[in-house]
Amino acid sequence: MASIMKQAINVSLNPNRSLGIDQAYLSIINKYKQNLTFYSIFSECRLCNGILTTNLSAESNKTLLVSTKYPLHMYYMTNLEWCHTTYAFKEHGSYGWNLSAEELCSNVYVINEPSNAYFPLLTALVILIMLIIVIQAGKVILKTIKDYFERNITYIDDDLTEGLQESESQIQVITNMVRLSTRIQSVDTFRGIAVLLMIFVNNGGGEYVFFNHSAWFGLTVADLVLPWFAWIMGLTIAISKRAELLNISRSKIILRNFTRSLILIVLGLMINSQKSKYIEDLRFPGVLQLLAISYFVCTMIETIFMKSDRQFERFFLLGDILENWIQWLIILTIVAAHTLITFLLPVADCPKGYLGPGGYDTFKKYTNCTGGAAGYIDRYVFGNHMYHQTQNPVYGVILRHDPEGIMNTLSAIFIVYLGIHAGKIILYHYYCNSMILRWLLCSLITGIIAGFLCNFSKEDGIIPLSKKMMTISFVLTTCSFAFLLFAILYYLIDYKKFWTGAPFIYAGTNSISLYIGHSVTMELFPWSWKENDPTHFTQLFINLWTTALWLLAAYLLYKKDIKITV
């Protein structure tokens, strides 16, 4: 019971102790002439009863240490009456709540004002903007000085000079066209955003809730990074496989893809082994394993069924779909199988189609149903070789469930293929306006379907949003944002050339290397270190420092034209 209480509302009888990250004090004054029972639970917890937090003696007061991560639902009970309220506590604040029969359900009041937990984030943002301004201004000044000293003062023949300038302009246009056709800058920029964001949130994200994965339902910034990485991987598959088919046999491509996937799986197991003392508890699933399997399945489908010539020129508007109807049929079959297993597979003592975490969820009715069918399959197949975490910050103790398990890997295949479709748009449509319009249309369609499935909320609808379960609504929502972001990047970088993609483009060219490197060095100095009394400021500094170091490494590799790949 003590561990459960710490998750919901940490109890402290020493009001002089220093407050940590996302903590505040609540002083409860019991003015009743009888004992009271006090309950609390995070409002984030879906359909949850309150947890017995403390007993209040008659006409006494008690100070509690409360978490400020989520609004807290609190209530107390007497023999004849009860009262409840929900309050969003702020970090390092001190609050009071008077309980009395004369003033039933009184409001929580502020004793000492809380600190601004988001000030470090705002400070970091201002510093970043200033750095960008200084760097850009420096580039302009250096370019102006260089142009001043290198400009030609004497012109021998105006006609000849104009002819040379025109030829140079044509050569430059041809060069730009070749560069664009061989490497799309927005692809590396998108991938760089995903991997740098992944490094930042994996290291803690400054200990901000929105930079950490959602407890079970909903969507945070951290929840976007893995789907985005898988999505952009799919986009590159579409382009690279079409090029490979011109020179390499299909069997050799499949063998090469299998080898690459196998290497990624081995690397993933090596990363997992850092947290396993014995082979008996080595986690088999993982991020690289999920990416490897979804990559191999999609590349094999594309390699087998992709056509080297176009069959549907007369249906140009739908050519990217009609020519690939077999691939779509296979992918939609996988999605249908995933849905049928989720909602029809019987799990002992659990309702069919359950997508919740178990634990406190649904008034503790399904405590042993964590993850529903997906969780059951993972526990049956992997046994002890899966994600070990069983303490959920909102839902308490739950059963083992792997966020990169078998069913979630099927969802990832769908994500990768939606990325492949984004790449097909590049292959089938020549005009930039046409490509951008289609990406925006895909963003709108996937977003609307996702909204319909989850009823435009995080935990309602037919299929609620859940990264832990990687539900179809979650897949479509994250891919909707991916289509939108890529359309914006392509417009700014490759079409209008307003931006080079720096600094994200540096990380995008060596994304897998950065991910593996950061996973190995996550707890090592100088990439990271521990603080005795961590705060949002210190943790944000450490996490940004880690990200900046890997960005510097990516920049040096980029300038040396070194690309480390699997």
Coordinates of C-alpha atoms in Angstrom, one line a residue:
M1 CA 0.0 0.0 0.0
A2 CA 2.9 2.4 0.7
S3 CA 4.2 2.2 -2.8
I4 CA 0.8 2.8 -4.2
M5 CA 0.3 5.9 -2.0
K6 CA 3.6 7.3 -3.3
Q7 CA 2.3 7.2 -6.8
A8 CA -0.9 9.1 -6.2
I9 CA 0.0 11.5 -3.4
N10 CA 3.2 11.2 -1.4
V11 CA 2.7 11.5 2.3
S12 CA 5.1 13.6 4.4
L13 CA 4.9 14.7 8.0
N14 CA 7.9 17.0 7.7
P15 CA 6.9 20.3 6.1
N16 CA 10.5 21.6 6.3
R17 CA 11.8 19.1 3.8
S18 CA 12.9 20.5 0.4
L19 CA 10.5 20.1 -2.5
G20 CA 11.6 18.2 -5.5
I21 CA 10.5 18.2 -9.2
D22 CA 6.7 18.4 -9.6
Q23 CA 6.0 18.5 -5.8
A24 CA 3.9 20.8 -3.6
Y25 CA 2.6 20.8 0.0
L26 CA -1.0 20.4 1.0
S27 CA -2.0 21.2 4.6
I28 CA -5.3 19.6 5.5
I29 CA -7.1 20.9 8.7
N30 CA -9.8 18.7 10.0
K31 CA -12.3 20.7 12.0
Y32 CA -14.6 17.8 12.5
K33 CA -15.0 16.3 15.9
Q34 CA -14.5 12.9 14.4
N35 CA -11.9 11.0 12.4
L36 CA -12.0 11.4 8.6
T37 CA -10.7 9.1 5.8
F38 CA -9.0 11.0 3.0
Y39 CA -8.8 9.6 -0.6
S40 CA -7.1 10.8 -3.7
I41 CA -6.3 9.8 -7.3
F42 CA -4.9 11.6 -10.4
S43 CA -7.7 12.9 -12.6
E44 CA -5.8 11.4 -15.5
C45 CA -6.9 8.0 -14.2
R46 CA -9.8 6.8 -16.3
L47 CA -12.8 5.7 -14.2
C48 CA -10.8 5.2 -11.1
N49 CA -11.8 5.2 -7.4
G50 CA -9.8 7.2 -5.0
I51 CA -6.9 5.5 -3.1
L52 CA -6.9 5.6 0.7
T53 CA -4.2 8.2 1.3
T54 CA -4.4 9.0 5.0
N55 CA -6.6 9.0 8.1
L56 CA -7.2 12.4 9.7
S57 CA -7.7 12.5 13.5
A58 CA -10.5 14.7 14.9
E59 CA -9.6 18.4 15.1
S60 CA -6.1 17.9 13.8
N61 CA -4.1 18.9 10.8
K62 CA -1.7 17.0 8.5
T63 CA 0.7 18.1 5.8
L64 CA 0.9 16.0 2.6
L65 CA 3.5 16.0 -0.2
V66 CA 1.5 16.0 -3.4
S67 CA 2.5 15.5 -7.0
T68 CA 1.8 18.3 -9.5
K69 CA 2.1 16.2 -12.6
Y70 CA -1.6 15.9 -13.1
P71 CA -4.7 17.5 -11.5
L72 CA -5.5 15.6 -8.3
H73 CA -9.0 14.3 -7.5
M74 CA -9.5 14.3 -3.7
Y75 CA -12.3 13.5 -1.3
Y76 CA -13.0 12.6 2.3
M77 CA -15.7 10.7 4.0
T78 CA -17.4 10.8 7.4
N79 CA -20.2 8.6 8.7
L80 CA -22.9 10.9 7.3
E81 CA -21.4 13.0 4.5
W82 CA -18.6 13.3 2.0
C83 CA -17.0 15.9 -0.2
H84 CA -14.8 15.9 -3.2
T85 CA -12.9 18.3 -5.3
T86 CA -10.3 18.3 -8.2
Y87 CA -7.4 20.7 -8.0
A88 CA -4.3 21.4 -10.2
F89 CA -1.5 22.0 -7.9
K90 CA 1.6 23.9 -9.1
E91 CA 5.2 23.0 -8.4
H92 CA 6.7 24.1 -5.1
G93 CA 3.5 25.8 -3.9
S94 CA 2.0 25.4 -0.5
Y95 CA -1.8 24.9 -0.2
G96 CA -4.4 24.5 2.4
W97 CA -7.8 22.8 2.6
N98 CA -10.1 23.2 5.6
L99 CA -12.6 20.4 6.2
S100 CA -15.6 21.3 8.4
A101 CA -19.3 20.6 8.7
E102 CA -20.1 24.4 8.7
E103 CA -18.3 24.9 5.3
L104 CA -18.9 21.7 3.4
C105 CA -16.7 21.3 0.3
S106 CA -14.6 24.5 0.9
N107 CA -12.1 25.5 -1.7
V108 CA -8.4 24.7 -1.7
Y109 CA -6.4 27.9 -1.0
V110 CA -2.9 29.0 -1.6
I111 CA -0.6 29.6 1.4
N112 CA 2.7 30.1 -0.5
E113 CA 2.8 30.9 -4.2
P114 CA 4.2 28.2 -6.4
S115 CA 7.3 28.7 -8.6
N116 CA 7.1 28.9 -12.4
A117 CA 8.0 25.4 -13.5
Y118 CA 8.1 26.5 -17.1
F119 CA 10.5 29.3 -16.7
P120 CA 13.6 27.1 -17.5
L121 CA 11.9 26.0 -20.7
L122 CA 11.1 29.6 -21.6
T123 CA 14.7 30.6 -20.8
A124 CA 16.1 27.8 -23.0
L125 CA 13.8 28.9 -25.9
V126 CA 14.9 32.5 -25.7
I127 CA 18.6 31.5 -25.6
L128 CA 18.0 29.2 -28.6
I129 CA 16.3 32.0 -30.6
M130 CA 19.1 34.4 -29.7
L131 CA 21.7 31.9 -30.9
I132 CA 19.9 31.4 -34.2
I133 CA 19.8 35.2 -34.7
V134 CA 23.5 35.6 -33.9
I135 CA 24.5 32.7 -36.2
Q136 CA 22.4 33.9 -39.1
A137 CA 23.6 37.5 -38.6
G138 CA 27.2 36.3 -38.5
K139 CA 26.7 34.3 -41.8
V140 CA 25.3 37.4 -43.5
I141 CA 28.2 39.6 -42.3
L142 CA 30.8 37.1 -43.4
K143 CA 29.1 36.7 -46.8
T144 CA 29.0 40.5 -47.2
I145 CA 32.7 40.8 -46.4
K146 CA 33.6 37.9 -48.7
D147 CA 31.5 39.4 -51.6
Y148 CA 33.2 42.7 -51.1
F149 CA 36.7 41.4 -51.5
E150 CA 35.9 38.9 -54.3
R151 CA 33.8 41.1 -56.5
N152 CA 35.1 41.8 -60.0
I153 CA 35.9 45.5 -60.6
T154 CA 37.1 45.3 -64.2
Y155 CA 34.9 44.0 -67.0
I156 CA 36.7 43.2 -70.3
D157 CA 33.6 42.5 -72.4
D158 CA 30.1 43.0 -71.2
D159 CA 28.6 40.6 -73.7
L160 CA 31.1 37.9 -72.8
T161 CA 30.5 38.5 -69.1
E162 CA 26.7 38.3 -69.6
G163 CA 27.1 35.1 -71.6
L164 CA 29.3 33.5 -68.9
Q165 CA 26.9 34.6 -66.1
E166 CA 24.0 33.0 -68.1
S167 CA 25.9 29.8 -68.6
E168 CA 26.9 29.7 -64.9
S169 CA 23.2 30.2 -64.0
Q170 CA 22.2 27.3 -66.2
I171 CA 24.9 25.1 -64.7
Q172 CA 23.7 26.1 -61.2
V173 CA 20.1 25.2 -62.0
I174 CA 21.2 21.8 -63.4
T175 CA 23.3 21.2 -60.3
N176 CA 20.4 22.0 -58.0
M177 CA 18.1 19.7 -60.0
V178 CA 20.6 16.8 -59.8
R179 CA 21.0 17.4 -56.0
L180 CA 17.3 17.5 -55.5
S181 CA 16.7 14.3 -57.5
T182 CA 19.4 12.4 -55.6
R183 CA 18.7 13.5 -52.1
I184 CA 15.7 15.3 -50.8
Q185 CA 16.8 17.7 -48.0
S186 CA 13.5 17.7 -46.2
V187 CA 13.8 13.9 -45.7
D188 CA 17.0 14.2 -43.7
T189 CA 15.6 17.3 -41.9
F190 CA 12.4 15.4 -40.8
R191 CA 14.5 12.4 -39.7
G192 CA 16.9 14.7 -37.8
I193 CA 14.0 16.3 -36.0
A194 CA 12.7 12.8 -35.0
V195 CA 16.0 11.5 -33.8
L196 CA 17.1 14.6 -31.9
L197 CA 13.7 14.8 -30.2
M198 CA 14.0 11.1 -29.4
I199 CA 17.4 11.7 -27.7
F200 CA 16.0 14.6 -25.8
V201 CA 12.9 12.8 -24.4
N202 CA 14.7 9.5 -23.8
N203 CA 17.1 11.3 -21.5
G204 CA 14.2 12.8 -19.5
G205 CA 13.0 15.9 -21.5
G206 CA 13.7 18.2 -18.5
E207 CA 11.3 16.0 -16.5
Y208 CA 8.3 17.8 -18.0
V209 CA 5.1 15.7 -18.4
F210 CA 4.6 16.6 -22.0
F211 CA 8.1 15.6 -22.9
N212 CA 7.5 12.1 -21.4
H213 CA 5.3 9.3 -22.7
S214 CA 1.6 9.4 -21.8
A215 CA 0.7 7.3 -18.8
W216 CA -1.6 5.2 -21.1
F217 CA -4.1 7.2 -23.0
G218 CA -3.6 10.5 -24.8
L219 CA -0.7 12.0 -26.8
T220 CA 2.4 13.8 -25.8
V221 CA 5.4 15.2 -27.7
A222 CA 7.4 12.1 -26.7
D223 CA 4.7 9.8 -28.2
L224 CA 5.4 11.3 -31.7
V225 CA 9.0 10.4 -32.1
L226 CA 8.9 6.7 -32.8
P227 CA 6.0 6.8 -35.2
W228 CA 7.6 9.7 -37.1
F229 CA 10.9 7.8 -37.3
A230 CA 9.0 4.8 -38.7
W231 CA 7.0 7.0 -41.1
I232 CA 10.1 8.7 -42.6
M233 CA 11.8 5.3 -42.9
G234 CA 8.8 4.2 -45.1
L235 CA 9.2 7.3 -47.3
T236 CA 12.8 6.5 -48.0
I237 CA 11.9 2.9 -48.7
A238 CA 9.6 4.0 -51.6
I239 CA 12.4 6.1 -53.2
S240 CA 15.3 3.7 -52.6
K241 CA 13.6 0.5 -53.7
R242 CA 12.5 2.1 -57.0
A243 CA 16.1 3.0 -57.7
E244 CA 17.5 -0.4 -56.6
L245 CA 15.1 -2.3 -58.9
L246 CA 16.8 -0.6 -61.9
N247 CA 20.1 -2.3 -61.2
I248 CA 19.7 -5.2 -58.7
S249 CA 17.6 -8.3 -58.8
R250 CA 14.6 -8.6 -56.5
S251 CA 16.1 -11.6 -54.7
K252 CA 19.3 -9.7 -53.9
I253 CA 17.3 -6.8 -52.6
I254 CA 15.3 -9.0 -50.3
L255 CA 18.5 -10.7 -49.0
R256 CA 20.1 -7.3 -48.4
N257 CA 17.0 -6.1 -46.5
F258 CA 17.0 -9.2 -44.4
T259 CA 20.6 -8.8 -43.5
R260 CA 20.1 -5.2 -42.5
S261 CA 17.0 -6.1 -40.4
L262 CA 19.0 -8.8 -38.7
I263 CA 21.8 -6.4 -37.8
L264 CA 19.3 -4.0 -36.4
I265 CA 17.7 -6.7 -34.2
V266 CA 21.1 -7.7 -32.9
L267 CA 22.0 -4.1 -32.1
G268 CA 18.7 -3.7 -30.3
L269 CA 19.3 -6.8 -28.2
M270 CA 22.8 -5.5 -27.3
I271 CA 21.2 -2.2 -26.2
N272 CA 18.6 -4.1 -24.1
S273 CA 21.4 -6.2 -22.5
Q274 CA 22.7 -3.1 -20.7
K275 CA 19.7 -3.3 -18.3
S276 CA 19.7 -7.1 -18.0
K277 CA 22.0 -8.9 -15.6
Y278 CA 21.1 -12.4 -16.8
I279 CA 20.0 -13.9 -20.1
E280 CA 16.8 -15.1 -18.4
D281 CA 15.5 -11.6 -18.2
L282 CA 16.9 -10.1 -21.4
R283 CA 14.1 -8.1 -23.1
F284 CA 13.6 -9.4 -26.7
P285 CA 11.4 -6.6 -28.1
G286 CA 12.7 -3.0 -28.5
V287 CA 12.7 0.1 -30.6
L288 CA 15.3 -1.2 -33.1
Q289 CA 13.6 -4.6 -33.2
L290 CA 10.3 -3.0 -34.0
L291 CA 11.8 -0.8 -36.8
A292 CA 13.8 -3.8 -38.2
I293 CA 10.7 -6.1 -38.5
S294 CA 8.4 -3.4 -39.9
Y295 CA 11.2 -2.3 -42.3
F296 CA 11.7 -5.9 -43.6
V297 CA 8.0 -6.6 -44.0
C298 CA 7.4 -3.4 -46.0
T299 CA 10.5 -3.6 -48.1
M300 CA 9.7 -7.2 -49.0
I301 CA 6.2 -6.3 -50.0
E302 CA 7.5 -3.4 -52.1
T303 CA 10.4 -5.4 -53.6
I304 CA 8.0 -8.2 -54.7
F305 CA 5.2 -6.1 -56.0
M306 CA 6.6 -2.8 -57.1
K307 CA 6.4 -2.2 -60.8
S308 CA 9.3 -0.7 -62.7
D309 CA 6.9 0.9 -65.3
R310 CA 3.6 2.7 -64.7
Q311 CA 0.4 1.0 -65.6
F312 CA -2.2 3.7 -64.8
E313 CA -1.1 6.8 -66.6
R314 CA -4.7 7.5 -67.7
F315 CA -5.7 7.6 -64.0
F316 CA -2.8 9.9 -63.1
L317 CA -4.6 11.4 -60.1
L318 CA -4.9 8.0 -58.5
G319 CA -1.9 6.4 -60.0
D320 CA 0.1 6.2 -56.7
I321 CA -2.8 4.1 -55.3
L322 CA -4.0 2.1 -58.2
E323 CA -0.6 0.9 -59.3
N324 CA 0.0 -0.3 -55.8
W325 CA -3.3 -1.9 -55.0
I326 CA -1.7 -5.3 -54.1
Q327 CA 0.5 -3.6 -51.5
W328 CA -2.5 -1.8 -50.1
L329 CA -4.5 -5.0 -50.0
I330 CA -1.8 -6.7 -48.0
I331 CA -1.3 -3.8 -45.6
L332 CA -5.1 -3.4 -45.0
T333 CA -5.3 -7.1 -44.4
I334 CA -2.6 -6.8 -41.7
V335 CA -4.6 -3.8 -40.2
A336 CA -7.8 -5.9 -40.3
A337 CA -6.1 -8.9 -38.6
H338 CA -4.7 -6.6 -35.9
T339 CA -8.2 -5.2 -35.3
L340 CA -9.9 -8.6 -35.2
I341 CA -7.3 -10.0 -32.8
T342 CA -7.7 -6.9 -30.6
F343 CA -11.5 -7.1 -30.3
L344 CA -12.2 -10.8 -30.7
L345 CA -9.4 -12.7 -29.1
P346 CA -10.7 -14.2 -25.8
V347 CA -8.6 -13.4 -22.7
A348 CA -9.5 -15.1 -19.4
D349 CA -11.4 -12.9 -17.0
C350 CA -11.1 -9.9 -19.3
P351 CA -13.7 -8.3 -21.7
K352 CA -13.1 -8.6 -25.4
G353 CA -11.6 -5.5 -26.9
Y354 CA -10.2 -4.1 -23.7
L355 CA -7.4 -1.6 -24.4
G356 CA -6.8 -0.3 -20.9
P357 CA -3.8 -0.6 -18.5
G358 CA -5.5 -2.6 -15.8
G359 CA -4.5 -1.5 -12.3
Y360 CA -6.8 1.2 -11.0
D361 CA -8.5 1.6 -14.4
T362 CA -12.3 1.0 -14.6
F363 CA -12.7 0.9 -10.9
K364 CA -10.1 -2.0 -10.6
K365 CA -12.5 -4.4 -12.5
Y366 CA -9.7 -5.5 -14.9
T367 CA -6.6 -5.4 -12.8
N368 CA -5.2 -8.5 -14.6
C369 CA -6.1 -7.4 -18.1
T370 CA -3.2 -5.0 -18.9
G371 CA -3.0 -4.4 -22.6
G372 CA -5.9 -6.7 -23.4
A373 CA -5.2 -9.1 -26.3
A374 CA -1.9 -7.4 -27.1
G375 CA -0.6 -7.8 -23.5
Y376 CA -1.8 -11.4 -23.3
I377 CA 0.0 -12.3 -26.5
D378 CA 3.3 -10.7 -25.4
R379 CA 3.2 -12.3 -22.0
Y380 CA 2.4 -15.7 -23.6
V381 CA 5.2 -15.4 -26.3
F382 CA 8.0 -13.6 -24.5
G383 CA 7.3 -14.6 -20.9
N384 CA 10.1 -12.9 -18.8
H385 CA 11.8 -11.5 -21.9
M386 CA 9.8 -8.3 -22.2
Y387 CA 9.5 -4.9 -20.7
H388 CA 10.0 -5.1 -16.9
Q389 CA 8.2 -2.0 -15.8
T390 CA 5.0 -2.8 -13.8
Q391 CA 4.6 0.5 -11.9
N392 CA 2.5 3.0 -13.8
P393 CA 2.6 6.6 -12.5
V394 CA -1.2 6.9 -12.9
Y395 CA -2.7 3.4 -12.8
G396 CA -0.5 1.9 -10.1
V397 CA 0.7 -1.7 -10.4
I398 CA -0.1 -3.3 -13.7
L399 CA 0.9 -6.5 -15.5
R400 CA 3.9 -6.6 -17.8
H401 CA 3.1 -5.1 -21.2
D402 CA 5.7 -4.3 -24.0
P403 CA 5.2 -1.1 -25.9
E404 CA 7.2 -2.6 -28.8
G405 CA 5.5 -6.0 -28.7
I406 CA 4.1 -8.2 -31.4
M407 CA 0.8 -6.4 -31.9
N408 CA 2.5 -3.0 -31.7
T409 CA 4.9 -4.1 -34.4
L410 CA 1.9 -4.9 -36.7
S411 CA 0.8 -1.3 -36.1
A412 CA 4.3 -0.1 -36.9
I413 CA 4.1 -1.8 -40.3
F414 CA 1.0 0.3 -41.1
I415 CA 2.9 3.4 -40.0
V416 CA 5.8 2.5 -42.3
Y417 CA 3.6 1.9 -45.3
L418 CA 1.8 5.2 -44.8
G419 CA 5.3 6.7 -45.1
I420 CA 5.9 4.6 -48.2
H421 CA 2.7 6.2 -49.7
A422 CA 4.2 9.6 -49.0
G423 CA 7.2 8.5 -50.9
K424 CA 5.1 7.2 -53.8
I425 CA 3.6 10.7 -54.1
I426 CA 7.1 12.0 -54.9
L427 CA 7.6 9.3 -57.5
Y428 CA 4.3 9.7 -59.2
H429 CA 3.7 13.4 -59.2
Y430 CA 6.1 15.9 -60.8
Y431 CA 4.9 19.2 -59.6
C432 CA 5.7 20.4 -56.1
N433 CA 2.3 22.0 -55.6
S434 CA 0.7 18.7 -56.5
M435 CA 2.8 16.7 -54.0
I436 CA 2.3 19.2 -51.2
L437 CA -1.5 19.2 -51.8
R438 CA -1.6 15.4 -51.6
W439 CA 0.4 15.3 -48.4
L440 CA -2.0 17.8 -46.9
L441 CA -4.9 15.8 -48.1
C442 CA -3.5 12.6 -46.6
S443 CA -3.0 14.5 -43.3
L444 CA -6.6 15.6 -43.3
I445 CA -8.0 12.2 -44.2
T446 CA -5.9 10.3 -41.6
G447 CA -6.7 12.9 -39.0
I448 CA -10.5 12.7 -39.6
I449 CA -10.5 8.9 -39.5
A450 CA -8.5 9.0 -36.3
G451 CA -10.8 11.5 -34.8
F452 CA -13.8 9.4 -35.7
L453 CA -12.3 6.3 -34.1
C454 CA -11.4 8.1 -30.8
N455 CA -14.3 10.5 -30.8
F456 CA -11.8 13.4 -30.9
S457 CA -10.7 12.6 -27.3
K458 CA -7.9 10.7 -25.7
E459 CA -9.7 7.9 -24.0
D460 CA -13.2 7.7 -25.6
G461 CA -14.6 6.4 -28.8
I462 CA -14.4 3.0 -30.5
I463 CA -10.6 2.9 -30.3
P464 CA -9.0 5.4 -27.9
L465 CA -5.6 7.0 -28.4
S466 CA -2.8 5.0 -26.7
K467 CA 0.9 4.9 -27.5
K468 CA 1.4 2.0 -25.1
M469 CA -1.0 0.0 -27.2
M470 CA -0.2 1.8 -30.5
T471 CA -3.9 1.7 -31.4
I472 CA -5.0 2.4 -34.9
S473 CA -6.3 5.8 -33.9
F474 CA -2.9 6.6 -32.4
V475 CA -1.2 5.4 -35.7
L476 CA -3.5 7.6 -37.8
T477 CA -3.1 10.6 -35.6
T478 CA 0.7 10.5 -35.5
C479 CA 0.9 9.9 -39.2
S480 CA -1.5 12.8 -39.8
F481 CA 1.0 15.1 -38.1
A482 CA 3.8 13.4 -40.0
F483 CA 2.2 14.2 -43.4
L484 CA 1.6 17.8 -42.3
L485 CA 5.1 18.4 -41.0
F486 CA 6.7 16.9 -44.0
A487 CA 4.6 19.0 -46.4
I488 CA 5.7 22.1 -44.5
L489 CA 9.4 21.0 -44.5
Y490 CA 9.3 20.2 -48.2
Y491 CA 7.7 23.5 -49.0
L492 CA 10.3 25.5 -47.0
I493 CA 13.4 23.5 -47.9
D494 CA 13.2 21.7 -51.3
Y495 CA 10.5 23.9 -53.0
K496 CA 11.1 27.5 -51.9
K497 CA 14.6 26.9 -50.5
F498 CA 13.9 29.3 -47.6
W499 CA 15.8 27.0 -45.2
T500 CA 18.6 24.5 -45.6
G501 CA 17.2 22.2 -42.9
A502 CA 20.1 23.0 -40.5
P503 CA 20.8 21.9 -37.9
F504 CA 18.4 19.0 -38.1
I505 CA 19.7 17.8 -41.4
Y506 CA 23.1 17.0 -39.9
A507 CA 21.4 14.5 -37.5
G508 CA 19.2 13.1 -40.2
T509 CA 22.0 11.8 -42.3
N510 CA 23.3 9.6 -39.4
S511 CA 20.1 9.0 -37.5
I512 CA 20.6 5.3 -36.6
S513 CA 24.2 5.9 -35.5
L514 CA 23.0 8.8 -33.2
Y515 CA 20.2 6.6 -31.7
I516 CA 22.6 3.7 -31.0
G517 CA 25.3 6.0 -29.6
H518 CA 22.9 7.8 -27.3
S519 CA 21.4 4.6 -26.1
V520 CA 24.8 3.2 -25.1
T521 CA 26.1 6.5 -23.5
M522 CA 22.8 7.6 -21.9
E523 CA 24.1 7.4 -18.3
L524 CA 27.7 8.1 -19.0
F525 CA 29.7 11.4 -18.5
P526 CA 30.1 13.8 -20.3
W527 CA 26.8 13.0 -22.0
S528 CA 24.9 12.9 -18.8
W529 CA 25.3 13.0 -15.0
K530 CA 23.3 12.8 -11.8
E531 CA 22.3 15.7 -9.6
N532 CA 21.7 15.4 -5.8
D533 CA 18.8 17.8 -5.8
P534 CA 17.5 17.8 -9.4
T535 CA 15.2 20.6 -10.7
H536 CA 13.6 21.3 -14.0
F537 CA 16.4 23.7 -14.7
T538 CA 19.2 21.3 -14.1
Q539 CA 17.5 18.4 -15.8
L540 CA 16.6 20.5 -18.8
F541 CA 20.2 21.7 -19.0
I542 CA 21.6 18.2 -18.9
N543 CA 19.1 16.8 -21.4
L544 CA 19.8 19.7 -23.8
W545 CA 23.5 19.3 -23.3
T546 CA 23.2 15.6 -24.2
T547 CA 21.3 16.5 -27.4
A548 CA 23.7 19.2 -28.3
L549 CA 26.7 16.9 -28.0
W550 CA 25.1 14.4 -30.4
L551 CA 24.2 17.2 -32.7
L552 CA 27.8 18.3 -32.7
A553 CA 28.9 14.8 -33.5
A554 CA 26.4 14.7 -36.4
Y555 CA 27.6 18.0 -37.7
L556 CA 31.3 16.8 -37.8
L557 CA 30.2 13.6 -39.6
Y558 CA 28.2 15.7 -42.1
K559 CA 31.0 18.1 -42.8
K560 CA 33.4 15.1 -43.4
D561 CA 30.8 13.6 -45.7
I562 CA 30.7 10.5 -43.5
K563 CA 27.5 8.5 -43.3
I564 CA 27.5 5.4 -41.0
T565 CA 24.6 3.1 -41.9
V566 CA 23.6 -0.5 -41.4

